[in-house]
Amino acid sequence: MADIDRIRNVARHVQREVNAGHEVAVVVSAMSGTTNQLVAWARDAAPLHDAREYDAVVATGEQITAGLLAIVLEDMGVNARSWQGWQLPILTSNAHGSARIDDVNGEELVKRFRELGQVAVIAGFQGMHKETGRITTLGRGGSDTSAVAIAAAIHADRCDIYTDVDGVYTTDPRVVPRARRLEKIAYEEMLEMASLGAKVMQVRSIELGMVHNVRIFVRSSFDRPEDIDPHQNQPPGTLICDESEIMEHPVVSGIAFSRDEAQISVRLVPDKPGVAAAIFGPLADANINVDMIVQNVSPDGATTDLTFTVPAADYARANAVLVKSKDKIGYDHLDGSREVAKISVIGIGMRSHAGVAAQAFKALAERQINIRAITTSEIKFSVLIDTAYTELAVRALHSLYGLDK
Ligand code: ASP
Ligand code: MG
């Protein structure tokens, strides 16, 4: 929501659904740019601030839009009231800045739908820690997660996410103009897509949707409310749902990529029990997430190399941790690169098809793209390559698996 006009636009979407006879709960995010501004203020006030006060500051963006939307709705003759996270309440863990939702009380909302026909306008992104009573926030993009949690609590038929794209695409259309919008995508696939770089929704919101079986419809906030007939034409968008709701499964559904990775190679480590623990233990203690891991079997039975990836933002810290444990690990030296990208191919159909990854390795080799590391799981595989080849690789794989229009 950029300004009051956009809020009016949202209100007309709400009004349309109410007039169609639906009971509606709306979860709002802050006006665009607001949360960034609030975060900047908190940092400016003191770089090392109390996370509880950070939450008290950044949660206010949603408080504003919730109140404004309720005002606009009332002005349009729609019965509505705003709710802050603590008022429902939405109870969370006390991990300030990235709290997890523990419980949402939707009873009062349902009662008010039934008795008053009242629309609930709920501030997303925020909640409250039960024991301390303090305001928490759910991490950037957290209003998606608020929306899915509330949808689960009130047993909604569907959770519509109005966002700045009109659905989930086979890959980023800015990289592959021929990317297609998916009509449906299974939770598992979407979870992989979101975790592996597609930035459509907060990852936790998909996890939550999957656990509670909330059907999530990703649609554009730029749709004109008047153009949509709530009973008939389904607007463009992507339904994230259980795989049983999807009739035809292509082998590959989408390709995600991320340039936010860095590679670290620990050279000439002793090839003996306990070395992996000596390397990854301290990294875990430093809260650094290790993703892809490749270890060679040593040719001489004495030393080997161990390569892995960490978030690019943690690259310097990870190196420092390893330097500190150099004697304990007993390696010769460290190598690394921030100029790497992870390309991931995702599809539930991979469960029943062999050789899907092999095709990709061949296609990349034909383009002289070197693979630095590989990981696979049941419904996806990822390759680590030089950043410079990101676009080329994504385009090649997109056509290889028949995803081009
Ligand atoms: N306003 C919060 C943010 O910018 C939450 C959200 O928009 O989902 O991250
Ligand atoms: Mg958002």
Tab-separated table of C-alpha atoms and ligand atoms in Angstrom:
chain	number	residue	atom	x	y	z
A	1	MET	CA	0.000	0.000	0.000
A	2	ALA	CA	1.754	3.127	-1.209
A	3	ASP	CA	-0.620	5.909	-0.176
A	4	ILE	CA	-4.234	6.658	0.753
A	5	ASP	CA	-5.348	6.067	-2.823
A	6	ARG	CA	-3.930	2.571	-2.684
A	7	ILE	CA	-5.698	2.032	0.625
A	8	ARG	CA	-8.958	3.089	-1.044
A	9	ASN	CA	-8.206	0.563	-3.764
A	10	VAL	CA	-7.785	-2.171	-1.153
A	11	ALA	CA	-11.025	-1.055	0.480
A	12	ARG	CA	-12.899	-1.492	-2.802
A	13	HIS	CA	-11.563	-5.044	-3.085
A	14	VAL	CA	-12.858	-5.675	0.429
A	15	GLN	CA	-16.208	-4.091	-0.341
A	16	ARG	CA	-16.595	-6.280	-3.426
A	17	GLU	CA	-16.040	-9.430	-1.390
A	18	VAL	CA	-18.373	-8.276	1.381
A	19	ASN	CA	-21.107	-7.475	-1.152
A	20	ALA	CA	-20.650	-10.943	-2.592
A	21	GLY	CA	-21.638	-12.318	0.815
A	22	HIS	CA	-18.213	-13.271	2.114
A	23	GLU	CA	-17.019	-12.850	5.665
A	24	VAL	CA	-13.749	-11.012	5.334
A	25	ALA	CA	-10.653	-10.571	7.467
A	26	VAL	CA	-7.978	-8.318	5.962
A	27	VAL	CA	-4.375	-8.411	7.065
A	28	VAL	CA	-2.447	-5.288	6.165
A	29	SER	CA	1.243	-4.593	5.749
A	30	ALA	CA	2.799	-1.160	6.154
A	31	MET	CA	2.790	1.480	3.432
A	32	SER	CA	5.665	0.885	1.083
A	33	GLY	CA	8.946	2.253	2.351
A	34	THR	CA	7.610	2.741	5.875
A	35	THR	CA	9.205	-0.313	7.466
A	36	ASN	CA	12.578	0.504	5.903
A	37	GLN	CA	12.319	3.988	7.370
A	38	LEU	CA	11.418	2.638	10.811
A	39	VAL	CA	14.315	0.161	10.717
A	40	ALA	CA	16.674	2.977	9.708
A	41	TRP	CA	15.466	5.136	12.587
A	42	ALA	CA	16.002	2.344	15.096
A	43	ARG	CA	19.551	1.791	13.788
A	44	ASP	CA	20.238	5.490	13.772
A	45	ALA	CA	19.082	5.821	17.376
A	46	ALA	CA	21.639	3.201	18.420
A	47	PRO	CA	23.283	0.600	16.201
A	48	LEU	CA	23.147	-1.989	18.986
A	49	HIS	CA	19.610	-1.450	20.216
A	50	ASP	CA	17.341	-3.582	22.367
A	51	ALA	CA	15.450	-5.919	20.007
A	52	ARG	CA	12.270	-5.437	22.048
A	53	GLU	CA	12.300	-1.720	21.374
A	54	TYR	CA	13.138	-2.332	17.711
A	55	ASP	CA	9.892	-4.308	17.536
A	56	ALA	CA	7.979	-1.559	19.326
A	57	VAL	CA	9.166	0.810	16.602
A	58	VAL	CA	8.853	-1.281	13.434
A	59	ALA	CA	5.441	-2.727	14.332
A	60	THR	CA	3.910	0.733	14.036
A	61	GLY	CA	3.842	0.739	10.232
A	62	GLU	CA	1.067	-1.835	10.276
A	63	GLN	CA	-0.787	-0.083	13.073
A	64	ILE	CA	-1.140	2.937	10.789
A	65	THR	CA	-2.467	1.055	7.758
A	66	ALA	CA	-4.877	-1.026	9.848
A	67	GLY	CA	-6.442	2.121	11.273
A	68	LEU	CA	-6.519	3.903	7.939
A	69	LEU	CA	-8.124	1.011	6.105
A	70	ALA	CA	-10.794	0.701	8.802
A	71	ILE	CA	-11.497	4.441	8.483
A	72	VAL	CA	-11.818	4.226	4.702
A	73	LEU	CA	-14.077	1.164	4.914
A	74	GLU	CA	-16.359	2.840	7.452
A	75	ASP	CA	-16.491	5.874	5.186
A	76	MET	CA	-17.659	3.604	2.366
A	77	GLY	CA	-20.394	2.204	4.577
A	78	VAL	CA	-18.658	-1.100	5.332
A	79	ASN	CA	-18.720	-2.112	9.004
A	80	ALA	CA	-15.086	-2.624	10.002
A	81	ARG	CA	-12.680	-2.337	12.904
A	82	SER	CA	-8.928	-2.508	13.236
A	83	TRP	CA	-7.022	-5.013	15.385
A	84	GLN	CA	-3.447	-4.881	16.596
A	85	GLY	CA	-1.614	-8.148	17.065
A	86	TRP	CA	-1.812	-7.928	20.856
A	87	GLN	CA	-5.537	-7.268	20.789
A	88	LEU	CA	-6.612	-10.557	19.212
A	89	PRO	CA	-4.118	-11.742	20.438
A	90	ILE	CA	-1.584	-13.213	18.042
A	91	LEU	CA	0.812	-14.940	20.419
A	92	THR	CA	4.405	-15.483	19.373
A	93	SER	CA	7.753	-16.667	20.633
A	94	ASN	CA	10.015	-14.045	22.144
A	95	ALA	CA	12.546	-14.099	19.303
A	96	HIS	CA	12.209	-10.357	18.768
A	97	GLY	CA	12.686	-9.306	15.168
A	98	SER	CA	11.888	-12.791	13.828
A	99	ALA	CA	9.295	-14.215	16.191
A	100	ARG	CA	7.296	-17.341	15.384
A	101	ILE	CA	3.541	-17.429	15.733
A	102	ASP	CA	2.443	-19.871	18.452
A	103	ASP	CA	-1.268	-19.242	18.532
A	104	VAL	CA	-3.920	-16.984	17.017
A	105	ASN	CA	-7.282	-16.435	18.659
A	106	GLY	CA	-9.820	-16.071	15.867
A	107	GLU	CA	-12.953	-16.611	17.986
A	108	GLU	CA	-13.854	-12.989	18.449
A	109	LEU	CA	-13.438	-12.331	14.731
A	110	VAL	CA	-15.764	-15.159	13.768
A	111	LYS	CA	-18.332	-14.009	16.329
A	112	ARG	CA	-18.246	-10.509	14.891
A	113	PHE	CA	-18.618	-11.761	11.301
A	114	ARG	CA	-21.733	-13.647	12.368
A	115	GLU	CA	-23.340	-11.163	14.723
A	116	LEU	CA	-22.333	-7.814	13.264
A	117	GLY	CA	-21.192	-8.520	9.730
A	118	GLN	CA	-18.021	-6.760	10.770
A	119	VAL	CA	-14.885	-6.852	8.674
A	120	ALA	CA	-11.698	-7.418	10.686
A	121	VAL	CA	-8.726	-5.307	9.633
A	122	ILE	CA	-5.666	-6.794	11.271
A	123	ALA	CA	-2.160	-5.390	11.519
A	124	GLY	CA	0.188	-7.940	9.965
A	125	PHE	CA	3.826	-8.562	10.865
A	126	GLN	CA	3.245	-8.164	14.597
A	127	GLY	CA	2.251	-10.179	17.618
A	128	MET	CA	2.825	-10.402	21.326
A	129	HIS	CA	4.900	-12.628	23.546
A	130	LYS	CA	2.549	-14.104	26.119
A	131	GLU	CA	4.789	-14.207	29.173
A	132	THR	CA	6.320	-10.748	28.795
A	133	GLY	CA	3.379	-9.050	27.092
A	134	ARG	CA	5.788	-7.332	24.728
A	135	ILE	CA	5.167	-6.536	21.075
A	136	THR	CA	7.034	-8.790	18.655
A	137	THR	CA	7.538	-8.755	14.889
A	138	LEU	CA	7.801	-11.706	12.536
A	139	GLY	CA	10.732	-10.756	10.300
A	140	ARG	CA	10.662	-8.859	7.020
A	141	GLY	CA	7.778	-9.858	4.810
A	142	GLY	CA	6.051	-11.255	7.899
A	143	SER	CA	2.581	-9.979	7.079
A	144	ASP	CA	2.290	-12.923	4.656
A	145	THR	CA	2.755	-15.217	7.619
A	146	SER	CA	0.251	-13.255	9.719
A	147	ALA	CA	-2.305	-13.629	6.933
A	148	VAL	CA	-1.881	-17.385	6.620
A	149	ALA	CA	-1.953	-17.879	10.409
A	150	ILE	CA	-5.164	-15.876	10.714
A	151	ALA	CA	-6.706	-17.721	7.762
A	152	ALA	CA	-5.955	-20.986	9.577
A	153	ALA	CA	-7.396	-19.692	12.856
A	154	ILE	CA	-10.723	-18.640	11.319
A	155	HIS	CA	-10.845	-21.650	8.954
A	156	ALA	CA	-10.977	-19.414	5.903
A	157	ASP	CA	-11.765	-20.964	2.523
A	158	ARG	CA	-8.794	-19.195	1.037
A	159	CYS	CA	-6.064	-16.738	1.876
A	160	ASP	CA	-5.579	-14.170	-0.895
A	161	ILE	CA	-2.193	-12.482	-0.956
A	162	TYR	CA	-2.420	-9.215	-2.886
A	163	THR	CA	1.110	-8.380	-3.906
A	164	ASP	CA	3.157	-6.539	-6.512
A	165	VAL	CA	3.309	-9.524	-8.852
A	166	ASP	CA	0.344	-11.349	-10.323
A	167	GLY	CA	1.378	-14.815	-9.284
A	168	VAL	CA	4.201	-17.307	-9.066
A	169	TYR	CA	6.234	-17.765	-12.237
A	170	THR	CA	8.297	-20.682	-13.521
A	171	THR	CA	11.259	-18.416	-12.859
A	172	ASP	CA	11.961	-14.710	-12.496
A	173	PRO	CA	10.471	-13.055	-15.634
A	174	ARG	CA	13.139	-10.344	-15.442
A	175	VAL	CA	15.717	-13.012	-16.250
A	176	VAL	CA	13.623	-15.173	-18.545
A	177	PRO	CA	11.004	-13.096	-20.342
A	178	ARG	CA	9.317	-16.297	-21.452
A	179	ALA	CA	8.657	-17.403	-17.878
A	180	ARG	CA	5.062	-18.493	-17.385
A	181	ARG	CA	2.713	-17.867	-14.529
A	182	LEU	CA	1.768	-21.109	-12.808
A	183	GLU	CA	-1.913	-21.685	-12.292
A	184	LYS	CA	-1.243	-23.913	-9.308
A	185	ILE	CA	1.790	-24.971	-7.349
A	186	ALA	CA	2.054	-27.497	-4.521
A	187	TYR	CA	3.091	-26.353	-1.043
A	188	GLU	CA	6.294	-28.423	-1.152
A	189	GLU	CA	7.319	-26.896	-4.456
A	190	MET	CA	6.521	-23.374	-3.358
A	191	LEU	CA	8.418	-23.910	-0.141
A	192	GLU	CA	11.485	-24.885	-2.149
A	193	MET	CA	11.001	-22.004	-4.584
A	194	ALA	CA	10.733	-19.488	-1.742
A	195	SER	CA	13.610	-20.955	0.274
A	196	LEU	CA	15.836	-21.126	-2.778
A	197	GLY	CA	15.494	-17.562	-3.931
A	198	ALA	CA	12.046	-16.754	-5.340
A	199	LYS	CA	11.031	-13.749	-3.287
A	200	VAL	CA	7.278	-13.858	-3.729
A	201	MET	CA	6.346	-14.766	-0.162
A	202	GLN	CA	7.915	-15.189	3.248
A	203	VAL	CA	9.075	-18.785	3.596
A	204	ARG	CA	7.346	-19.285	6.942
A	205	SER	CA	3.994	-18.376	5.459
A	206	ILE	CA	4.224	-21.336	3.088
A	207	GLU	CA	5.309	-23.692	5.881
A	208	LEU	CA	2.327	-22.585	7.886
A	209	GLY	CA	-0.012	-22.939	4.909
A	210	MET	CA	1.240	-26.454	4.338
A	211	VAL	CA	0.818	-27.496	7.969
A	212	HIS	CA	-2.690	-26.077	8.267
A	213	ASN	CA	-3.753	-26.744	4.687
A	214	VAL	CA	-4.582	-23.106	3.963
A	215	ARG	CA	-5.126	-22.539	0.258
A	216	ILE	CA	-3.123	-19.448	-0.678
A	217	PHE	CA	-3.937	-17.419	-3.755
A	218	VAL	CA	-1.203	-15.046	-4.945
A	219	ARG	CA	-2.697	-12.201	-6.965
A	220	SER	CA	-1.923	-8.659	-8.025
A	221	SER	CA	-2.707	-5.663	-5.855
A	222	PHE	CA	-2.837	-3.635	-9.076
A	223	ASP	CA	-5.993	-5.398	-10.293
A	224	ARG	CA	-8.854	-2.952	-10.484
A	225	PRO	CA	-11.481	-4.009	-7.949
A	226	GLU	CA	-14.278	-3.239	-10.426
A	227	ASP	CA	-12.851	-5.585	-13.049
A	228	ILE	CA	-13.305	-8.650	-10.894
A	229	ASP	CA	-16.558	-10.510	-10.574
A	230	PRO	CA	-16.244	-12.302	-7.222
A	231	HIS	CA	-18.580	-15.080	-8.376
A	232	GLN	CA	-17.254	-15.646	-11.837
A	233	ASN	CA	-13.987	-14.823	-13.444
A	234	GLN	CA	-11.038	-15.806	-11.350
A	235	PRO	CA	-8.463	-13.044	-11.693
A	236	PRO	CA	-4.934	-13.943	-12.793
A	237	GLY	CA	-2.961	-15.490	-9.993
A	238	THR	CA	-1.388	-18.660	-8.635
A	239	LEU	CA	-3.005	-21.026	-6.176
A	240	ILE	CA	-0.624	-22.609	-3.673
A	241	CYS	CA	-2.339	-25.785	-2.571
A	242	ASP	CA	-2.047	-29.455	-1.735
A	243	GLU	CA	-0.588	-31.531	-4.539
A	244	SER	CA	-3.784	-33.603	-4.696
A	245	GLU	CA	-5.549	-30.506	-6.047
A	246	ILE	CA	-3.205	-30.413	-9.051
A	247	MET	CA	-4.185	-32.665	-11.901
A	248	GLU	CA	-1.121	-32.602	-14.104
A	249	HIS	CA	2.361	-32.541	-12.673
A	250	PRO	CA	5.144	-31.497	-14.995
A	251	VAL	CA	8.461	-33.072	-14.021
A	252	VAL	CA	9.887	-29.626	-13.356
A	253	SER	CA	7.674	-26.790	-12.087
A	254	GLY	CA	10.135	-23.993	-11.650
A	255	ILE	CA	13.685	-22.732	-11.405
A	256	ALA	CA	14.879	-20.591	-8.540
A	257	PHE	CA	18.218	-18.882	-8.170
A	258	SER	CA	20.082	-16.962	-5.556
A	259	ARG	CA	23.177	-14.825	-5.768
A	260	ASP	CA	23.256	-14.433	-1.999
A	261	GLU	CA	25.605	-17.348	-1.473
A	262	ALA	CA	29.316	-17.530	-0.863
A	263	GLN	CA	31.599	-20.519	-1.186
A	264	ILE	CA	34.300	-21.502	1.265
A	265	SER	CA	36.810	-24.289	0.656
A	266	VAL	CA	38.873	-25.655	3.492
A	267	ARG	CA	42.011	-27.035	1.855
A	268	LEU	CA	44.041	-30.028	2.930
A	269	VAL	CA	42.165	-31.049	6.048
A	270	PRO	CA	43.109	-34.345	7.686
A	271	ASP	CA	40.812	-37.084	6.375
A	272	LYS	CA	39.799	-38.534	9.717
A	273	PRO	CA	36.760	-38.769	12.000
A	274	GLY	CA	35.739	-35.552	13.733
A	275	VAL	CA	36.925	-33.093	11.115
A	276	ALA	CA	33.458	-32.184	9.829
A	277	ALA	CA	32.376	-31.651	13.423
A	278	ALA	CA	35.401	-29.441	14.065
A	279	ILE	CA	34.504	-27.281	11.050
A	280	PHE	CA	30.730	-27.083	11.269
A	281	GLY	CA	30.380	-27.032	15.053
A	282	PRO	CA	31.882	-23.551	15.504
A	283	LEU	CA	29.943	-22.254	12.472
A	284	ALA	CA	26.696	-23.509	13.984
A	285	ASP	CA	27.621	-21.935	17.328
A	286	ALA	CA	28.084	-18.649	15.475
A	287	ASN	CA	24.577	-19.076	14.011
A	288	ILE	CA	25.884	-19.343	10.464
A	289	ASN	CA	23.733	-21.448	8.174
A	290	VAL	CA	25.730	-23.866	6.069
A	291	ASP	CA	23.973	-25.046	2.935
A	292	MET	CA	25.702	-27.090	0.245
A	293	ILE	CA	28.549	-29.319	1.407
A	294	VAL	CA	31.001	-31.236	-0.750
A	295	GLN	CA	33.787	-33.375	0.631
A	296	ASN	CA	36.205	-35.332	-1.469
A	297	VAL	CA	37.614	-38.680	-0.567
A	298	SER	CA	41.339	-38.179	-0.191
A	299	PRO	CA	43.507	-39.854	-2.813
A	300	ASP	CA	46.261	-40.611	-0.307
A	301	GLY	CA	44.105	-41.297	2.737
A	302	ALA	CA	45.729	-38.370	4.482
A	303	THR	CA	44.195	-35.043	3.513
A	304	THR	CA	41.190	-33.808	1.564
A	305	ASP	CA	39.255	-30.636	0.687
A	306	LEU	CA	35.914	-29.625	2.094
A	307	THR	CA	33.735	-27.087	0.278
A	308	PHE	CA	30.491	-25.545	1.446
A	309	THR	CA	28.309	-22.463	1.068
A	310	VAL	CA	27.145	-19.861	3.563
A	311	PRO	CA	24.937	-16.768	3.096
A	312	ALA	CA	27.062	-14.067	1.437
A	313	ALA	CA	26.279	-11.761	4.346
A	314	ASP	CA	28.020	-14.218	6.705
A	315	TYR	CA	31.071	-14.804	4.505
A	316	ALA	CA	33.518	-12.654	6.466
A	317	ARG	CA	32.247	-13.932	9.796
A	318	ALA	CA	32.487	-17.564	8.668
A	319	ASN	CA	36.076	-17.039	7.561
A	320	ALA	CA	36.923	-15.465	10.895
A	321	VAL	CA	35.392	-18.406	12.760
A	322	LEU	CA	37.450	-20.872	10.713
A	323	VAL	CA	40.661	-18.925	11.142
A	324	LYS	CA	40.081	-18.997	14.883
A	325	SER	CA	39.722	-22.802	14.843
A	326	LYS	CA	42.589	-23.379	12.407
A	327	ASP	CA	44.735	-25.341	14.838
A	328	LYS	CA	41.857	-27.452	16.044
A	329	ILE	CA	40.744	-28.339	12.506
A	330	GLY	CA	44.277	-28.642	11.190
A	331	TYR	CA	43.736	-27.442	7.618
A	332	ASP	CA	46.346	-25.870	5.352
A	333	HIS	CA	44.509	-22.818	4.037
A	334	LEU	CA	41.114	-21.368	3.105
A	335	ASP	CA	39.807	-20.458	-0.337
A	336	GLY	CA	36.551	-18.853	-1.183
A	337	SER	CA	34.401	-16.770	-3.453
A	338	ARG	CA	31.428	-14.528	-3.103
A	339	GLU	CA	30.903	-14.577	-6.847
A	340	VAL	CA	28.813	-17.720	-6.864
A	341	ALA	CA	25.156	-18.379	-7.555
A	342	LYS	CA	22.939	-21.287	-6.665
A	343	ILE	CA	20.525	-22.456	-9.345
A	344	SER	CA	17.777	-24.806	-8.208
A	345	VAL	CA	15.421	-26.922	-10.276
A	346	ILE	CA	12.202	-27.845	-8.505
A	347	GLY	CA	9.388	-30.248	-9.264
A	348	ILE	CA	7.311	-32.852	-7.473
A	349	GLY	CA	7.458	-34.879	-10.689
A	350	MET	CA	11.121	-35.604	-9.940
A	351	ARG	CA	10.013	-38.149	-7.370
A	352	SER	CA	9.010	-40.479	-10.153
A	353	HIS	CA	11.499	-39.528	-12.873
A	354	ALA	CA	15.135	-40.534	-13.014
A	355	GLY	CA	17.861	-38.626	-14.829
A	356	VAL	CA	16.370	-35.164	-14.448
A	357	ALA	CA	19.536	-33.718	-12.942
A	358	ALA	CA	21.795	-35.490	-15.422
A	359	GLN	CA	20.092	-33.595	-18.251
A	360	ALA	CA	20.951	-30.327	-16.546
A	361	PHE	CA	24.601	-31.242	-16.041
A	362	LYS	CA	24.881	-31.965	-19.729
A	363	ALA	CA	23.177	-28.719	-20.741
A	364	LEU	CA	25.468	-26.705	-18.474
A	365	ALA	CA	28.562	-28.490	-19.736
A	366	GLU	CA	27.602	-27.717	-23.328
A	367	ARG	CA	27.660	-24.056	-22.378
A	368	GLN	CA	31.024	-24.373	-20.646
A	369	ILE	CA	29.474	-23.630	-17.264
A	370	ASN	CA	31.461	-25.241	-14.484
A	371	ILE	CA	29.618	-26.736	-11.520
A	372	ARG	CA	31.287	-26.092	-8.174
A	373	ALA	CA	28.920	-28.054	-5.969
A	374	ILE	CA	25.689	-30.037	-6.238
A	375	THR	CA	22.964	-30.957	-3.778
A	376	THR	CA	19.849	-32.981	-4.373
A	377	SER	CA	16.685	-33.923	-2.549
A	378	GLU	CA	13.494	-35.696	-3.487
A	379	ILE	CA	11.900	-32.816	-5.353
A	380	LYS	CA	14.807	-30.543	-6.245
A	381	PHE	CA	18.463	-30.287	-7.075
A	382	SER	CA	20.780	-27.301	-6.885
A	383	VAL	CA	24.059	-26.457	-8.573
A	384	LEU	CA	26.569	-23.835	-7.547
A	385	ILE	CA	28.137	-21.904	-10.426
A	386	ASP	CA	29.987	-18.649	-11.068
A	387	THR	CA	27.665	-15.640	-10.719
A	388	ALA	CA	28.549	-14.427	-14.190
A	389	TYR	CA	26.714	-17.418	-15.686
A	390	THR	CA	23.507	-17.061	-13.672
A	391	GLU	CA	21.299	-15.769	-16.475
A	392	LEU	CA	22.707	-18.127	-19.068
A	393	ALA	CA	22.205	-21.132	-16.820
A	394	VAL	CA	18.669	-20.208	-15.771
A	395	ARG	CA	17.621	-19.617	-19.384
A	396	ALA	CA	19.201	-22.854	-20.553
A	397	LEU	CA	17.472	-24.917	-17.878
A	398	HIS	CA	14.182	-23.118	-18.373
A	399	SER	CA	14.016	-24.241	-21.986
A	400	LEU	CA	15.590	-27.626	-21.288
A	401	TYR	CA	12.643	-28.585	-19.084
A	402	GLY	CA	10.027	-27.199	-21.458
A	403	LEU	CA	9.060	-24.254	-19.279
A	404	ASP	CA	9.294	-21.662	-22.065
A	405	LYS	CA	5.933	-20.580	-23.420
B	1	ASP	N1	6.057	-4.268	6.736
B	1	ASP	C1	6.837	-5.457	6.940
B	1	ASP	C2	8.052	-5.446	6.017
B	1	ASP	O1	8.239	-4.524	5.253
B	1	ASP	C3	6.050	-6.698	6.782
B	1	ASP	C4	5.527	-6.951	5.378
B	1	ASP	O2	5.439	-6.054	4.559
B	1	ASP	O3	5.145	-8.082	5.105
B	1	ASP	O4	8.823	-6.341	6.051
B	2	MG	MG	5.148	-8.130	1.740
